[in-house]
Short mmCIF file of N, CA and C in Angstrom, two decimals:
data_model
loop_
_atom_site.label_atom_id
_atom_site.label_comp_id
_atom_site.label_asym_id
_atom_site.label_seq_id
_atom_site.Cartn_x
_atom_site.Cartn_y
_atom_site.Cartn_z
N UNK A 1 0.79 -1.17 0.00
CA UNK A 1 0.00 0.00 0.00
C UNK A 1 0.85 1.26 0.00
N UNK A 2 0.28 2.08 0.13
CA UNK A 2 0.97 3.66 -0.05
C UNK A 2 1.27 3.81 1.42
N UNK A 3 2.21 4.65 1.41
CA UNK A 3 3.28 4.89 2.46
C UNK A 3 3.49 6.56 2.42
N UNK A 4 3.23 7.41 3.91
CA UNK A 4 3.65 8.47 3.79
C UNK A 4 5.31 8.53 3.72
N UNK A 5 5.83 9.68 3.85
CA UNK A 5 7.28 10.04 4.22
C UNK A 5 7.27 11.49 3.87
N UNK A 6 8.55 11.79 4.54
CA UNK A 6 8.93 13.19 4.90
C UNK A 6 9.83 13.48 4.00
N UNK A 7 10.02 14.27 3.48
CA UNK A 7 11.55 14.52 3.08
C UNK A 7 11.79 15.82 3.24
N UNK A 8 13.60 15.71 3.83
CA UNK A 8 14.47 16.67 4.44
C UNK A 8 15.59 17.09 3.60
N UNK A 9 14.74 18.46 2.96
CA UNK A 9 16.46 18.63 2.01
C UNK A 9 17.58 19.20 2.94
N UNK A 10 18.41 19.21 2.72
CA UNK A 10 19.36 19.37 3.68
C UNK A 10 20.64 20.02 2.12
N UNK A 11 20.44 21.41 2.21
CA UNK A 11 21.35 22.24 1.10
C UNK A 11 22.58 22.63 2.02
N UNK A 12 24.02 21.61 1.04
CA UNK A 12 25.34 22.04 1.94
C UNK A 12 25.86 23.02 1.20
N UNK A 13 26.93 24.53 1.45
CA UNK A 13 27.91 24.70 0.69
C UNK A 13 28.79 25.16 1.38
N UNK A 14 29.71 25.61 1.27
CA UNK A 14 31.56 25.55 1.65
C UNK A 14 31.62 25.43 2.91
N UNK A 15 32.38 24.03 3.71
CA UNK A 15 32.77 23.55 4.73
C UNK A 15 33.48 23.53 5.14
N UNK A 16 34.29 23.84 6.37
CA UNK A 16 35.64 24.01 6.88
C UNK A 16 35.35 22.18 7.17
N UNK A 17 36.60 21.65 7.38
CA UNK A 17 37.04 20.11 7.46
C UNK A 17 36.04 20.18 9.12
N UNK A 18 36.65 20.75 10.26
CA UNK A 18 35.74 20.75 11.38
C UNK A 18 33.94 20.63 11.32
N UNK A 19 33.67 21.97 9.88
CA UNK A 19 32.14 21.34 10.21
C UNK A 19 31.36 20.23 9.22
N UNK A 20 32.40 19.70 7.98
CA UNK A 20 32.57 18.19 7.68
C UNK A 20 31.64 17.16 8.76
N UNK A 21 33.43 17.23 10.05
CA UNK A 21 33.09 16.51 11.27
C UNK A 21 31.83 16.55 11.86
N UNK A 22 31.58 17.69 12.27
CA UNK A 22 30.85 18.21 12.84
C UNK A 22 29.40 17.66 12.24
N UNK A 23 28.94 18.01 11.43
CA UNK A 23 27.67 17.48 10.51
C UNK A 23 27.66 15.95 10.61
N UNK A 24 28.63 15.24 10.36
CA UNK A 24 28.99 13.69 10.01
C UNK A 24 28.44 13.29 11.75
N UNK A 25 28.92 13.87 12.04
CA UNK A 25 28.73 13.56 13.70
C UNK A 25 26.62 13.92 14.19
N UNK A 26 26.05 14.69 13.63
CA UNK A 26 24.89 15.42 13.78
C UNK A 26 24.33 14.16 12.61
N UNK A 27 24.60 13.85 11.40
CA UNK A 27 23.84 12.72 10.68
C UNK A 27 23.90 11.79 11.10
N UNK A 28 25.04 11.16 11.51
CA UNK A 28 24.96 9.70 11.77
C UNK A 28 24.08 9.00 12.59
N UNK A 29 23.33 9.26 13.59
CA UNK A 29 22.53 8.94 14.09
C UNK A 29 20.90 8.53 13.05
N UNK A 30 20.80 9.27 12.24
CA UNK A 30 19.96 9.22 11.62
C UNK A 30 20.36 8.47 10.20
N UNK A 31 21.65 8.16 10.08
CA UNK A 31 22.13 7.21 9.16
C UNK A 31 21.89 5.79 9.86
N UNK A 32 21.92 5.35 10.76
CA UNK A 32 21.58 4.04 11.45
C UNK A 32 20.34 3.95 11.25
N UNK A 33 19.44 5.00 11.58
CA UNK A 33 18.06 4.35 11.16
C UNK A 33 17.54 3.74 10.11
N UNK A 34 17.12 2.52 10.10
CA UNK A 34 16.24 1.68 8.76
C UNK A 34 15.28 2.42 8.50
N UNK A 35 14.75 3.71 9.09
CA UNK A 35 13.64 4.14 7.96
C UNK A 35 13.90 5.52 7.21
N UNK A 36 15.07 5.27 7.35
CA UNK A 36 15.70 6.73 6.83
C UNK A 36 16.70 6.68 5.85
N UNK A 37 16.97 7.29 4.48
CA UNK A 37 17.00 6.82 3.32
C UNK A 37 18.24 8.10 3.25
N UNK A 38 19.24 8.45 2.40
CA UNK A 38 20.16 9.34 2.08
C UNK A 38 20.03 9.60 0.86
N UNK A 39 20.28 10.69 0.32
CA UNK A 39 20.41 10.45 -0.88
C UNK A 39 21.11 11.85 -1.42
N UNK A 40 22.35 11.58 -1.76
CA UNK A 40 23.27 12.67 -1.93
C UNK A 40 23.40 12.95 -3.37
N UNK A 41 23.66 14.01 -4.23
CA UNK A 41 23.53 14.29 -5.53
C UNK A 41 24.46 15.09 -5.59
N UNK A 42 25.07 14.64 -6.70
CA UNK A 42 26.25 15.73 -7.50
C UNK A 42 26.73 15.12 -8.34
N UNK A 43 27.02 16.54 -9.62
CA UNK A 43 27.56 15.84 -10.74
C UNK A 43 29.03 15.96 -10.82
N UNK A 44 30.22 15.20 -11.34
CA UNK A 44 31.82 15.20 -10.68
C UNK A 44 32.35 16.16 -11.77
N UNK A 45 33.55 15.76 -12.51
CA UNK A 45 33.93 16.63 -13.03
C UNK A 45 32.73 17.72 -13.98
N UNK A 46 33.30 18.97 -13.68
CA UNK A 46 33.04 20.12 -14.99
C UNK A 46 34.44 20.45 -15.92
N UNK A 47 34.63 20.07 -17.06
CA UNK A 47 35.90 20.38 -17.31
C UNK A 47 35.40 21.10 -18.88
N UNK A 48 36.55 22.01 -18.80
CA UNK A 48 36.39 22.86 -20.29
C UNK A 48 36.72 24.70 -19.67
N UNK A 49 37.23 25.27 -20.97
CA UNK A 49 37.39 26.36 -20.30
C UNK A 49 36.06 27.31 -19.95
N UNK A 50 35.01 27.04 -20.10
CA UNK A 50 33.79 27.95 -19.21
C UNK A 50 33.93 27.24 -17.78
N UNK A 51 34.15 26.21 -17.65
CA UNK A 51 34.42 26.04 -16.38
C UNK A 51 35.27 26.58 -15.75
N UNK A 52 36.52 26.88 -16.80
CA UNK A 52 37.84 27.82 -15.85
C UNK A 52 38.68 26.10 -14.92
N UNK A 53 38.26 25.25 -15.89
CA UNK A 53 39.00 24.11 -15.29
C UNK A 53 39.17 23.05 -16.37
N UNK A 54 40.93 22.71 -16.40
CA UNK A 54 41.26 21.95 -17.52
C UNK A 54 42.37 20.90 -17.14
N UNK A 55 42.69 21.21 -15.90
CA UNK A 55 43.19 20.22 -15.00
C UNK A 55 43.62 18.62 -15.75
N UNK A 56 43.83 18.02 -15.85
CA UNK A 56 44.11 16.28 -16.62
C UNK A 56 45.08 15.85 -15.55
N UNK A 57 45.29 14.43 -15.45
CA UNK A 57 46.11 13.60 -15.07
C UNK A 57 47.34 13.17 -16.18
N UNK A 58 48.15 12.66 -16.11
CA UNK A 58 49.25 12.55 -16.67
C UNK A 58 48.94 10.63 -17.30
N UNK A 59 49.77 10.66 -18.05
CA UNK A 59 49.32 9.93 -19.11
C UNK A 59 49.29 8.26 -18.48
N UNK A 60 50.63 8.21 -17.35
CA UNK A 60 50.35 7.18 -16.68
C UNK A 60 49.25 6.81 -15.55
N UNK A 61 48.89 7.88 -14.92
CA UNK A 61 47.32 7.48 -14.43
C UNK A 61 46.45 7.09 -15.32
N UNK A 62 46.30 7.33 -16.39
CA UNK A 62 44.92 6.85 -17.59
C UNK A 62 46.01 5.59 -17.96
N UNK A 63 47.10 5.23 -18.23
CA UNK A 63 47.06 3.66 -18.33
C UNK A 63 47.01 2.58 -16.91
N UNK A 64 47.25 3.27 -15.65
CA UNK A 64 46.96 2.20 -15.21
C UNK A 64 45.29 1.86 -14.38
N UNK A 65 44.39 3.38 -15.02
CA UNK A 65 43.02 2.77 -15.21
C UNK A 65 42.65 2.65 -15.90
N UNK A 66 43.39 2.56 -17.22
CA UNK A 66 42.58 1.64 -18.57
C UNK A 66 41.50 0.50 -18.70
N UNK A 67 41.95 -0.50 -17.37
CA UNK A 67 40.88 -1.43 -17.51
C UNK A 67 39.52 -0.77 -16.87
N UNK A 68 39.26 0.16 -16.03
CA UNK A 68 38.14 0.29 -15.53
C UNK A 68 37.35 1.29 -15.86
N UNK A 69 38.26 1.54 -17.20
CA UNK A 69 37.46 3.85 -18.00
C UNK A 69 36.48 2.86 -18.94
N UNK A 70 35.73 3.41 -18.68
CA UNK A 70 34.30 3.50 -19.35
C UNK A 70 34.87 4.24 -21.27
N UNK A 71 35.96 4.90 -21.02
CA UNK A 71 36.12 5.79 -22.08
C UNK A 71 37.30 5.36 -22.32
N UNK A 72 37.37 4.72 -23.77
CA UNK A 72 38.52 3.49 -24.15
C UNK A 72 39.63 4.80 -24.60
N UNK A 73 41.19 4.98 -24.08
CA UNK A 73 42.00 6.37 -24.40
C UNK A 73 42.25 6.32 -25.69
N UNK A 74 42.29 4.84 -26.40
CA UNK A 74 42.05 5.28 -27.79
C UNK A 74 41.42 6.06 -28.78
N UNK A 75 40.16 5.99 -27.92
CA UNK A 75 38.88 6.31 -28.71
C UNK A 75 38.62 7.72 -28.42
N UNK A 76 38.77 7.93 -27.24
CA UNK A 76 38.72 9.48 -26.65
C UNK A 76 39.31 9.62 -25.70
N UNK A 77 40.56 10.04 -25.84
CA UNK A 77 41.50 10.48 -25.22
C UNK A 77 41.42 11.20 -23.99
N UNK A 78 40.57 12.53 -24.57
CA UNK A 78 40.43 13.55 -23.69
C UNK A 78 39.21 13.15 -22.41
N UNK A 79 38.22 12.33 -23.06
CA UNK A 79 37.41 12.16 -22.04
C UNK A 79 38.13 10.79 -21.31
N UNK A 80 38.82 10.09 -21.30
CA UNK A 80 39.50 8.68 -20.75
C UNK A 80 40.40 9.89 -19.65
N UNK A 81 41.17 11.20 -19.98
CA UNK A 81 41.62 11.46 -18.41
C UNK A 81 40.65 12.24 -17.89
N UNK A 82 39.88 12.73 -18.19
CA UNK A 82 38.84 13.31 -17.57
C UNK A 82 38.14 12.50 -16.41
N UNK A 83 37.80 11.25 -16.89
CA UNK A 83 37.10 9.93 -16.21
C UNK A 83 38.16 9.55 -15.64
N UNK A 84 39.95 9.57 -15.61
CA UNK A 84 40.14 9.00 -14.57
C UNK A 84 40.79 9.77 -13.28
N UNK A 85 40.61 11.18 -14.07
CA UNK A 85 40.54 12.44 -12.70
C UNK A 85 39.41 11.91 -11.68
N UNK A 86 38.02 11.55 -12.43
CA UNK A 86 37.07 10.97 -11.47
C UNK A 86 37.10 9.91 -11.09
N UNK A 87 37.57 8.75 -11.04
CA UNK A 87 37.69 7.88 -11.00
C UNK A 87 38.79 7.85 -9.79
N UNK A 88 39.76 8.45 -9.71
CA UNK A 88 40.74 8.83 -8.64
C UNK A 88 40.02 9.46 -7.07
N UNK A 89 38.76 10.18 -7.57
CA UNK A 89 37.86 10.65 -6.16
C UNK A 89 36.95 8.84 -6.12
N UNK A 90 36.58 8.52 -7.14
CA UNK A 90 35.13 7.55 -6.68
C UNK A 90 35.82 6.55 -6.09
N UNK A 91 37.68 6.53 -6.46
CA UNK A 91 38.54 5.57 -5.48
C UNK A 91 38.02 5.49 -4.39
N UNK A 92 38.71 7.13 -3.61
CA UNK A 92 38.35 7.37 -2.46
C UNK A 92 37.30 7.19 -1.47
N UNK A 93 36.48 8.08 -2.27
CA UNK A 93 35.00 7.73 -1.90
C UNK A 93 34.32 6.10 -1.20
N UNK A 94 34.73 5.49 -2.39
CA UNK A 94 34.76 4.03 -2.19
C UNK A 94 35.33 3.21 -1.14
N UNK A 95 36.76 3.81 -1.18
CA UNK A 95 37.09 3.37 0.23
C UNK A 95 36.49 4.10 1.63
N UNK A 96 35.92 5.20 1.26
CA UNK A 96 35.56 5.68 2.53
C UNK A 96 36.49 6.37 3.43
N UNK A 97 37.43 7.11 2.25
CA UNK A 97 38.49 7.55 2.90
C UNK A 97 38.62 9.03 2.92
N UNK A 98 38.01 9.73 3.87
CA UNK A 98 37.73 11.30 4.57
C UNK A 98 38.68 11.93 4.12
N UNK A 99 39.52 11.56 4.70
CA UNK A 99 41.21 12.53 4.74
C UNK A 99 41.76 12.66 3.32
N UNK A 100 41.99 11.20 2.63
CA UNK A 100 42.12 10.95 1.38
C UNK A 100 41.27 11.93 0.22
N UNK A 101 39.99 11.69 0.62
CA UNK A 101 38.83 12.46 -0.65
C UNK A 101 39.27 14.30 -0.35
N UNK A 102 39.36 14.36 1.02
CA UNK A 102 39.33 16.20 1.04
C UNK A 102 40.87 16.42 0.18
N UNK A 103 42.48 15.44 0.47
CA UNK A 103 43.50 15.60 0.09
C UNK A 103 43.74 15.68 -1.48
N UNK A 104 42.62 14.86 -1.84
CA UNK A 104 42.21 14.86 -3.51
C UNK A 104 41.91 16.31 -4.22
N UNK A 105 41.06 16.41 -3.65
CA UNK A 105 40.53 17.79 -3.65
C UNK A 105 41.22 19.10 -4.25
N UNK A 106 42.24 19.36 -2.59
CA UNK A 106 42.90 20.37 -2.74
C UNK A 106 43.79 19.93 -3.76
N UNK A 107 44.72 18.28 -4.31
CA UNK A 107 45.32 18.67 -5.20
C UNK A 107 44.97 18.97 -6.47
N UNK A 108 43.94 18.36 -6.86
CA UNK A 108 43.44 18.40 -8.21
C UNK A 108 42.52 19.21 -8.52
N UNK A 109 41.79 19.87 -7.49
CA UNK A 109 40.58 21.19 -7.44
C UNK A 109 39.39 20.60 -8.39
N UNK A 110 39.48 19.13 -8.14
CA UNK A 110 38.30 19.08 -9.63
C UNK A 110 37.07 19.13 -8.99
N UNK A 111 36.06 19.94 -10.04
CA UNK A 111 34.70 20.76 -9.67
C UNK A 111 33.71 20.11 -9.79
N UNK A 112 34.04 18.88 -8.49
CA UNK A 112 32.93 18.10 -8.24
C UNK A 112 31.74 19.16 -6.97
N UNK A 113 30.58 19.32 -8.07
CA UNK A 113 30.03 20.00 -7.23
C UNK A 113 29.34 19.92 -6.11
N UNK A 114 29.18 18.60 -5.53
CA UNK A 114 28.18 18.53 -4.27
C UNK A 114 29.74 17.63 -3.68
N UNK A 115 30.91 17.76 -3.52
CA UNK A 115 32.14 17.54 -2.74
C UNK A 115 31.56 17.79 -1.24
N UNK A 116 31.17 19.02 -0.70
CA UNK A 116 31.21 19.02 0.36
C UNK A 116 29.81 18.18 0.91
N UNK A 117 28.38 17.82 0.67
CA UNK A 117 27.65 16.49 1.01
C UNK A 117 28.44 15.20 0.86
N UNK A 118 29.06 15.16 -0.36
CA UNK A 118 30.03 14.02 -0.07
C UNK A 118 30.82 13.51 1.10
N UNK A 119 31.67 14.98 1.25
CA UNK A 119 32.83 14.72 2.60
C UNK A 119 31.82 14.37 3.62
N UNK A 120 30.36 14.77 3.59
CA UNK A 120 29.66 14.72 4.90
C UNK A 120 29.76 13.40 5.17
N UNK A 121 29.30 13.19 3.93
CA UNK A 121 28.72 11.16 4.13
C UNK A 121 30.03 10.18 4.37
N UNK A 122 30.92 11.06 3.72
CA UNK A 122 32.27 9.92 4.32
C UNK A 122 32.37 10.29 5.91
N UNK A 123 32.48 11.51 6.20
CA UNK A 123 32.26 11.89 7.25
C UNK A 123 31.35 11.01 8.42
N UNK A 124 30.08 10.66 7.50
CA UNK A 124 29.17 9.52 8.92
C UNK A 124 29.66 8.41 8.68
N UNK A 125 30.05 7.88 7.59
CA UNK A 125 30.68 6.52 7.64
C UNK A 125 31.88 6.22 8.51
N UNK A 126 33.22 7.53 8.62
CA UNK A 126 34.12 6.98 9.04
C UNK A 126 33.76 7.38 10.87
N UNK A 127 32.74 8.05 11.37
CA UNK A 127 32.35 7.87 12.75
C UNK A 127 31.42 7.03 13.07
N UNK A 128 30.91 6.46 12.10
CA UNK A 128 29.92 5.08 12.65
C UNK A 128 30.49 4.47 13.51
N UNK A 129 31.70 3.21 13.37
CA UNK A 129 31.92 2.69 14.07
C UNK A 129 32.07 2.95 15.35
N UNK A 130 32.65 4.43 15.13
CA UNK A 130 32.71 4.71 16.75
C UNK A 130 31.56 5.04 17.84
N UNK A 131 30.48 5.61 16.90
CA UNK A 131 29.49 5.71 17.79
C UNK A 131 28.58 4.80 18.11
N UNK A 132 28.91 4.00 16.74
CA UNK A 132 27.92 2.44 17.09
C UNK A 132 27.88 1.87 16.80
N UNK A 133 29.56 1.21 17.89
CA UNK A 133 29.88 -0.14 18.19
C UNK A 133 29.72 -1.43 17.56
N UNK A 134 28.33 -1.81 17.28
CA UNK A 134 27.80 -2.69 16.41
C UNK A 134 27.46 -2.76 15.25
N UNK A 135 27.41 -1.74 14.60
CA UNK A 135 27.15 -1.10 13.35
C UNK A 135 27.59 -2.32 12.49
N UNK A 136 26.80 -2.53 11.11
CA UNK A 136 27.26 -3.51 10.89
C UNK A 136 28.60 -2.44 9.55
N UNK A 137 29.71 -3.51 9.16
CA UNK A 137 30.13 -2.84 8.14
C UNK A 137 29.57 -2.76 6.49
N UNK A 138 30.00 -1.29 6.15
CA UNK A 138 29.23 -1.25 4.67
C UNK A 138 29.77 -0.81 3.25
N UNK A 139 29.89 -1.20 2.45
CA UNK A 139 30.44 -1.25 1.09
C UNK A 139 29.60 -0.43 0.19
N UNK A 140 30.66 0.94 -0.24
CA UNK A 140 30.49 1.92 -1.15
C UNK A 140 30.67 1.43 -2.51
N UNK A 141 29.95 1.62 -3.31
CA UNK A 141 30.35 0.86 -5.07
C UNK A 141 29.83 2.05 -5.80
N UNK A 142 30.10 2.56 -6.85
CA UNK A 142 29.55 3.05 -8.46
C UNK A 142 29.82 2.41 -8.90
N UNK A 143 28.05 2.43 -9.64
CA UNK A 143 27.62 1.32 -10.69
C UNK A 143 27.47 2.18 -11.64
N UNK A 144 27.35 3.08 -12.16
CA UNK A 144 27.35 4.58 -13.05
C UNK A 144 28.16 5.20 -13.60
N UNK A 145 28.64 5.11 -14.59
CA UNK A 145 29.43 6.48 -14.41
C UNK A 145 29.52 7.38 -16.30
N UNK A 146 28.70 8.13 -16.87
CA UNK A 146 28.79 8.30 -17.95
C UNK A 146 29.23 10.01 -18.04
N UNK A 147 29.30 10.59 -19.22
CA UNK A 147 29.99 11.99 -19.47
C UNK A 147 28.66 12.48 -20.63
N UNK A 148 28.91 13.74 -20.27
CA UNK A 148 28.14 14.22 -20.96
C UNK A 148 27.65 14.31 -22.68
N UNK A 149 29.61 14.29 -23.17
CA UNK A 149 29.91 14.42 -24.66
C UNK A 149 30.76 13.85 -24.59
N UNK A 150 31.54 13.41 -26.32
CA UNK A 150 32.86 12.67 -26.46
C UNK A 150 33.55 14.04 -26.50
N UNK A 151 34.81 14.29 -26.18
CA UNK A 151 35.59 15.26 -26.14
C UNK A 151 35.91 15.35 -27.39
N UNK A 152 36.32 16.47 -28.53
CA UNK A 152 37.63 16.31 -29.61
C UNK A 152 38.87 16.48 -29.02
N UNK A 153 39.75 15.58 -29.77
CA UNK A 153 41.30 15.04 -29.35
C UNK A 153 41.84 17.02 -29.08
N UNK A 154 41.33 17.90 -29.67
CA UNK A 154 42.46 19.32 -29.51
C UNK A 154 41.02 20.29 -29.59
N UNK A 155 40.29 20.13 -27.98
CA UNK A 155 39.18 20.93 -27.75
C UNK A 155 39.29 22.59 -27.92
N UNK A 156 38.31 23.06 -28.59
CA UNK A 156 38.12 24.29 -28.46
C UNK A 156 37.58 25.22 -27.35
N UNK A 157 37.65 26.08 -26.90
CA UNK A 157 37.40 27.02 -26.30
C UNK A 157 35.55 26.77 -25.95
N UNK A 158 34.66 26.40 -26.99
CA UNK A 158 34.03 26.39 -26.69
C UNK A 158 33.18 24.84 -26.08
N UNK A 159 34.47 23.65 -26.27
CA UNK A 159 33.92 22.67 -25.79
C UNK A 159 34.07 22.51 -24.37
N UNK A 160 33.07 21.43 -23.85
CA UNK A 160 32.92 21.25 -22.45
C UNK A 160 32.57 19.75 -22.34
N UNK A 161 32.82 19.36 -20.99
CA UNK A 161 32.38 17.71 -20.76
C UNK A 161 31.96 18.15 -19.54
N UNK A 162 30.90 16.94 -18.93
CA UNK A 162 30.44 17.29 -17.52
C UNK A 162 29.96 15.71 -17.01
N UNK A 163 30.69 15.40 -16.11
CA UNK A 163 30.71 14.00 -15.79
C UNK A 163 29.56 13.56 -14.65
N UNK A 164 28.92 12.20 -14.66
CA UNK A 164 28.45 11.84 -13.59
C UNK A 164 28.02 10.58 -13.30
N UNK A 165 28.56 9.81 -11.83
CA UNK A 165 28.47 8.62 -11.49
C UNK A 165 27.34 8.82 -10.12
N UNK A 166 27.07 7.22 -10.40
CA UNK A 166 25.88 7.01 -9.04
C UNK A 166 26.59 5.70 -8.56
N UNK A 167 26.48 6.02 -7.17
CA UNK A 167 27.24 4.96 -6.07
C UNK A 167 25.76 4.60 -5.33
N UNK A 168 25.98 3.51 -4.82
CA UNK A 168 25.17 3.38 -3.69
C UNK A 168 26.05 2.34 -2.23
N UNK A 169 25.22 2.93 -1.28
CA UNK A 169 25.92 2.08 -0.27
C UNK A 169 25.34 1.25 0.42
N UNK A 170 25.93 -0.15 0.93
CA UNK A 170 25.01 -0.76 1.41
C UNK A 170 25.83 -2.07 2.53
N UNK A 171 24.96 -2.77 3.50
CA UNK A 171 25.63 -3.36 4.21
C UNK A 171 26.76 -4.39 3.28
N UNK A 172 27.89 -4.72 3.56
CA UNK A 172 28.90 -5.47 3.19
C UNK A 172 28.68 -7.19 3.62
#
């Protein structure tokens, strides 16, 4: 049958690492609950110059994620480091690694735009355990991950790509 529910938007933007914590610490409680659902949104890279971001990885990061780019570097070059600029955060992410995802960040500045809900949620994951003990453990995955356009190999000024993967998390 039909089922009410509530929903709580909860709009983040620019976080000092403390109120990261801080929030992660204020959700998690409500992340343990079974009737309470998360659901975080953002799209990862913006790359192109209207973005004012053109950032790439170097040629040996895109071969040694060749097996897992969605975007063969033969075929499209430009979008294969693009995807594995992202692919370098959905690492993180995946592991659930706080310190790691914010350290990403500052080096690569890539304009993943909902970063700071992200840090939150790594944020309740990596204080679960501590607040509760029994918690069972849980496994981050993207099953998603497509781009907006194929890049050309020597983009113009007016091209752009805009990336986006969906993870979900769930007991391990």
């Amino acid at each position: 049958g039909e089922q009410n529910f509530t929903v709580v938007p909860v709009v983040v933007g620019s976080l000092s690492e403390g109120a990261e914590q801080a929030f992660g610490s204020v959700f998690a409680p409500y992340f343990e609950d079974p009737a309470t659902i998360f659901l975080i949104s953002s799209d990862f890279c913006h790359w192109g110059s209207r973005f004012r971001y053109t950032h790439l990885p170097d040629d040996r990061d895109v071969a040694a994620a060749a097996g897992k780019l969605v975007n063969r570097p033969e075929a499209a070059p430009l979008n294969a480091k693009i995807e594995t600029l992202d692919r370098q955060g959905m690492e993180l992410i995946e592991a659930q690694d706080s310190p790691g995802f914010r350290r990403y960040l500052e080096n690569c500045q890539n304009t993943i735009c909902g970063r700071n809900p992200i840090a939150i949620l790594l944020e309740i994951l990596r204080q679960r355990p501590q607040m509760f003990p029994s918690c069972p453990q849980l496994r981050c995955e993207f099953v998603h991950y497509s781009q907006s356009q194929t890049m050309p190999t020597r983009p113009s000024a007016n091209d752009s790509c805009v990336s986006y993967a969906a993870g979900v998390i769930q007991v391990a």
